[in-house]
Amino acid sequence: MDLAYIPSPSTGVLHLGPLPLRGYAFAILVGLFIALWIVNRRWVARGGKPGTTTDIAVWAVPFGLVGGRLYHVITDYELYFGEGRNWVDAFKIWEGGLGIWGAVALGAVGAWIGCRRRGIALPPYADALAPALAIAQAFGRWGNWFNQELYGKPTDLPWALKISEGPNREAGLYHPTFLYESLWCLGVAALVIWAERRFRLGHGRVFALYVAAYCAGRAWIEYMRVDEAHHILGLRLNLWTAMIIFVLAVVYLVISSRVRPGREEIVEPEKDAGAPEKDADAPEKDAGASEKDADAEEPAGDDSDPVAVSAEAAGTAGTAEKAEDPVSGAAKDGRG
């Protein structure tokens, strides 16, 4: 008799009228929205502008979803293109199947495009994203619980996961590897937040620490799983991937800390920083234009011909003398 275990849901879909609410998609969406909220708060705390992370997410999220699905379909192609399989199922993302490696890789491309459009560097954004991404994974892993997939080896531990009979699975009690990875991701998020504050990490090192810590946990969790996977030299493909990426992340941490110690003081420069200089130059240009206009109104010879100036002055003086001699003026007018 089983005294304790984690039950699995009888179905991964809840129907709200004609609208199906799939547990896998729901878990992914919850993790996504929480991650967007966290990364925005972290970005603003570093001196960035509110809304910048949302603009970048418009590029990063679709790229990440496509990359995650591509990695899964490529590494498990026999599920969709083998004998008796329907290739259309490769597009049914709601049925499960997102590879974190592809999601992060192609999502980084989308984030880079978004950062370029906003005129900011990718490393500080990646640092702000790191713990948010780990928390998103913690929520997203519960989608595997709804689909009763990616569990571990059989066990009789009190927290064993009960799996029911179904396609490609046998009923029994197994290690809840989805739960292990979810808890590990929460620990990774706490680790990178602590390390960032303790050592003032920057220039992408927070993200590199997240990658290294996640890969360390993924390695032993991957070793426990019993679902079908490709093997290389007796090890699962995802285990090899985790080990290689772990080494790359550690190498980046070491080199970056020596080349660019500390962290960025400004993560999002002001776009209008040069506007005051342009405005300050504008009055000078206007003043010059006014001088040209004033020169255009005056006769060209007035300032350069002293004889003309003297003649004009004499004529003006004579007119003034006639005006001042009313007697002669009156006699002249009488003759006319």
CSV table of C-alpha atoms in Angstrom, one decimal, residues 4-209:
chain,number,residue,atom,x,y,z
A,4,ALA,CA,2.2,8.9,0.3
A,5,TYR,CA,2.8,10.1,-3.2
A,6,ILE,CA,2.3,13.1,-5.5
A,7,PRO,CA,-0.8,12.5,-7.6
A,8,SER,CA,-0.9,13.4,-11.3
A,9,PRO,CA,-3.9,15.2,-12.8
A,10,SER,CA,-6.3,12.9,-14.6
A,11,THR,CA,-6.3,15.3,-17.6
A,12,GLY,CA,-4.1,18.1,-18.7
A,13,VAL,CA,-7.0,20.1,-20.3
A,14,LEU,CA,-9.8,22.0,-18.6
A,15,HIS,CA,-12.7,23.1,-20.9
A,16,LEU,CA,-14.2,26.5,-20.2
A,17,GLY,CA,-17.2,26.1,-22.5
A,18,PRO,CA,-15.7,25.7,-26.0
A,19,LEU,CA,-12.3,27.1,-24.9
A,20,PRO,CA,-9.8,24.5,-23.9
A,21,LEU,CA,-7.4,25.6,-21.1
A,22,ARG,CA,-4.3,23.4,-21.3
A,23,GLY,CA,-2.2,23.0,-18.2
A,24,TYR,CA,1.1,23.0,-20.1
A,25,ALA,CA,0.4,26.3,-21.8
A,26,PHE,CA,-1.0,27.8,-18.6
A,27,ALA,CA,2.2,26.9,-16.7
A,28,ILE,CA,4.3,28.5,-19.4
A,29,LEU,CA,2.2,31.7,-19.5
A,30,VAL,CA,2.3,32.1,-15.8
A,31,GLY,CA,6.0,31.8,-15.7
A,32,LEU,CA,6.3,34.2,-18.6
A,33,PHE,CA,4.2,37.0,-17.0
A,34,ILE,CA,6.0,36.7,-13.7
A,35,ALA,CA,9.3,36.9,-15.4
A,36,LEU,CA,8.3,40.0,-17.3
A,37,TRP,CA,7.3,41.7,-14.1
A,38,ILE,CA,10.5,40.7,-12.3
A,39,VAL,CA,12.9,41.8,-15.2
A,40,ASN,CA,11.1,45.2,-15.5
A,41,ARG,CA,11.6,45.9,-11.8
A,42,ARG,CA,15.2,44.8,-11.9
A,43,TRP,CA,15.9,46.9,-15.0
A,44,VAL,CA,14.3,50.1,-13.5
A,45,ALA,CA,16.3,49.5,-10.3
A,46,ARG,CA,19.5,49.5,-12.4
A,47,GLY,CA,18.6,52.9,-13.9
A,48,GLY,CA,16.7,51.7,-17.0
A,49,LYS,CA,13.5,53.1,-18.3
A,50,PRO,CA,10.1,51.4,-17.6
A,51,GLY,CA,8.8,49.6,-20.6
A,52,THR,CA,12.1,48.9,-22.2
A,53,THR,CA,12.1,45.2,-21.1
A,54,THR,CA,8.6,44.8,-22.6
A,55,ASP,CA,9.8,46.2,-25.9
A,56,ILE,CA,12.7,43.7,-25.9
A,57,ALA,CA,10.4,40.8,-24.9
A,58,VAL,CA,8.3,41.4,-28.0
A,59,TRP,CA,11.3,40.1,-29.9
A,60,ALA,CA,12.8,37.7,-27.3
A,61,VAL,CA,9.7,35.7,-26.4
A,62,PRO,CA,8.6,34.6,-29.9
A,63,PHE,CA,12.2,33.8,-30.8
A,64,GLY,CA,12.5,31.8,-27.6
A,65,LEU,CA,9.4,29.8,-28.2
A,66,VAL,CA,10.4,29.0,-31.8
A,67,GLY,CA,13.9,28.1,-30.7
A,68,GLY,CA,12.7,25.8,-27.9
A,69,ARG,CA,10.3,24.0,-30.2
A,70,LEU,CA,12.9,23.6,-32.9
A,71,TYR,CA,15.4,22.1,-30.5
A,72,HIS,CA,12.9,19.6,-29.2
A,73,VAL,CA,11.7,18.6,-32.7
A,74,ILE,CA,15.2,18.2,-34.0
A,75,THR,CA,16.5,16.2,-31.1
A,76,ASP,CA,13.4,14.0,-30.9
A,77,TYR,CA,12.5,14.0,-34.7
A,78,GLU,CA,11.4,10.4,-34.5
A,79,LEU,CA,8.3,11.5,-32.6
A,80,TYR,CA,7.1,13.5,-35.5
A,81,PHE,CA,8.7,12.1,-38.7
A,82,GLY,CA,9.1,8.4,-37.9
A,83,GLU,CA,7.0,5.6,-39.2
A,84,GLY,CA,3.3,6.1,-38.3
A,85,ARG,CA,3.9,9.6,-37.1
A,86,ASN,CA,2.2,12.8,-38.2
A,87,TRP,CA,4.6,15.7,-38.9
A,88,VAL,CA,1.8,18.2,-38.2
A,89,ASP,CA,2.2,17.2,-34.5
A,90,ALA,CA,5.5,19.1,-34.5
A,91,PHE,CA,3.5,22.4,-34.4
A,92,LYS,CA,1.3,21.3,-31.5
A,93,ILE,CA,3.4,23.1,-28.9
A,94,TRP,CA,0.6,22.9,-26.3
A,95,GLU,CA,1.1,19.1,-26.1
A,96,GLY,CA,4.5,19.7,-24.6
A,97,GLY,CA,8.0,19.8,-25.9
A,98,LEU,CA,10.2,22.9,-25.4
A,99,GLY,CA,14.0,22.6,-25.2
A,100,ILE,CA,15.5,25.2,-22.8
A,101,TRP,CA,18.7,25.2,-24.8
A,102,GLY,CA,17.0,26.2,-28.0
A,103,ALA,CA,14.8,28.7,-26.2
A,104,VAL,CA,17.7,30.5,-24.6
A,105,ALA,CA,19.9,30.4,-27.8
A,106,LEU,CA,17.3,31.8,-30.2
A,107,GLY,CA,15.7,33.9,-27.5
A,108,ALA,CA,19.1,35.6,-27.1
A,109,VAL,CA,19.0,36.5,-30.8
A,110,GLY,CA,15.6,38.1,-30.4
A,111,ALA,CA,16.8,39.9,-27.3
A,112,TRP,CA,19.8,41.2,-29.2
A,113,ILE,CA,17.5,42.6,-31.9
A,114,GLY,CA,15.3,44.3,-29.3
A,115,CYS,CA,18.3,45.8,-27.5
A,116,ARG,CA,19.7,47.1,-30.8
A,117,ARG,CA,16.4,48.8,-31.6
A,118,ARG,CA,16.4,50.4,-28.2
A,119,GLY,CA,20.1,51.4,-28.4
A,120,ILE,CA,21.3,49.4,-25.4
A,121,ALA,CA,23.8,46.7,-24.8
A,122,LEU,CA,22.7,43.0,-24.4
A,123,PRO,CA,24.8,42.0,-21.3
A,124,PRO,CA,23.1,44.3,-18.8
A,125,TYR,CA,19.7,43.2,-20.0
A,126,ALA,CA,20.8,39.6,-19.8
A,127,ASP,CA,21.9,40.2,-16.2
A,128,ALA,CA,18.5,41.7,-15.3
A,129,LEU,CA,16.8,38.7,-17.0
A,130,ALA,CA,18.8,35.9,-15.3
A,131,PRO,CA,16.8,35.3,-12.1
A,132,ALA,CA,13.5,36.1,-13.9
A,133,LEU,CA,14.3,33.4,-16.4
A,134,ALA,CA,15.1,30.9,-13.7
A,135,ILE,CA,11.8,31.6,-12.0
A,136,ALA,CA,9.9,31.3,-15.3
A,137,GLN,CA,11.5,27.9,-15.7
A,138,ALA,CA,10.4,26.9,-12.2
A,139,PHE,CA,6.8,27.6,-13.1
A,140,GLY,CA,7.0,26.2,-16.6
A,141,ARG,CA,8.2,22.8,-15.4
A,142,TRP,CA,4.8,22.2,-13.8
A,143,GLY,CA,3.5,21.8,-17.4
A,144,ASN,CA,5.3,18.5,-17.4
A,145,TRP,CA,3.2,17.5,-14.4
A,146,PHE,CA,0.0,18.2,-16.2
A,147,ASN,CA,1.2,16.1,-19.2
A,148,GLN,CA,2.6,13.3,-17.0
A,149,GLU,CA,6.0,13.4,-18.8
A,150,LEU,CA,9.7,13.7,-18.1
A,151,TYR,CA,9.6,11.8,-14.8
A,152,GLY,CA,12.5,9.9,-13.3
A,153,LYS,CA,13.3,6.4,-12.3
A,154,PRO,CA,11.0,4.3,-10.2
A,155,THR,CA,11.1,5.1,-6.4
A,156,ASP,CA,9.1,4.4,-3.2
A,157,LEU,CA,10.0,7.7,-1.6
A,158,PRO,CA,7.1,9.6,0.1
A,159,TRP,CA,7.3,12.3,-2.6
A,160,ALA,CA,7.2,9.9,-5.5
A,161,LEU,CA,5.1,10.9,-8.5
A,162,LYS,CA,2.2,8.6,-9.4
A,163,ILE,CA,1.9,8.1,-13.2
A,164,SER,CA,-1.1,6.6,-14.7
A,165,GLU,CA,-1.2,4.2,-17.7
A,166,GLY,CA,-1.0,6.0,-21.0
A,167,PRO,CA,0.7,6.3,-24.4
A,168,ASN,CA,4.5,5.7,-24.1
A,169,ARG,CA,4.3,5.4,-20.3
A,170,GLU,CA,3.6,2.7,-17.6
A,171,ALA,CA,1.7,3.2,-14.4
A,172,GLY,CA,3.8,3.4,-11.3
A,173,LEU,CA,5.6,5.6,-8.8
A,174,TYR,CA,8.6,7.6,-10.2
A,175,HIS,CA,11.0,10.4,-9.2
A,176,PRO,CA,9.2,13.8,-9.8
A,177,THR,CA,12.1,15.2,-11.8
A,178,PHE,CA,9.9,18.1,-12.8
A,179,LEU,CA,9.6,19.1,-9.1
A,180,TYR,CA,13.4,18.7,-8.6
A,181,GLU,CA,14.1,21.0,-11.5
A,182,SER,CA,11.5,23.5,-10.4
A,183,LEU,CA,13.0,23.7,-6.9
A,184,TRP,CA,16.5,23.9,-8.3
A,185,CYS,CA,15.5,26.8,-10.5
A,186,LEU,CA,14.2,28.7,-7.5
A,187,GLY,CA,17.5,28.1,-5.8
A,188,VAL,CA,19.4,29.3,-8.9
A,189,ALA,CA,17.3,32.5,-8.8
A,190,ALA,CA,18.2,33.1,-5.2
A,191,LEU,CA,21.9,32.3,-5.8
A,192,VAL,CA,22.3,34.8,-8.7
A,193,ILE,CA,20.5,37.6,-6.8
A,194,TRP,CA,22.7,37.1,-3.8
A,195,ALA,CA,25.9,36.9,-5.8
A,196,GLU,CA,25.0,40.0,-7.9
A,197,ARG,CA,24.6,42.0,-4.7
A,198,ARG,CA,27.6,40.5,-2.9
A,199,PHE,CA,30.1,40.8,-5.7
A,200,ARG,CA,28.5,43.5,-7.8
A,201,LEU,CA,28.4,41.3,-10.9
A,202,GLY,CA,27.9,42.9,-14.3
A,203,HIS,CA,28.7,42.7,-18.0
A,204,GLY,CA,26.8,39.5,-18.4
A,205,ARG,CA,28.3,37.6,-15.5
A,206,VAL,CA,25.0,37.4,-13.7
A,207,PHE,CA,23.5,35.6,-16.7
A,208,ALA,CA,26.6,33.4,-17.0
A,209,LEU,CA,26.3,32.4,-13.3
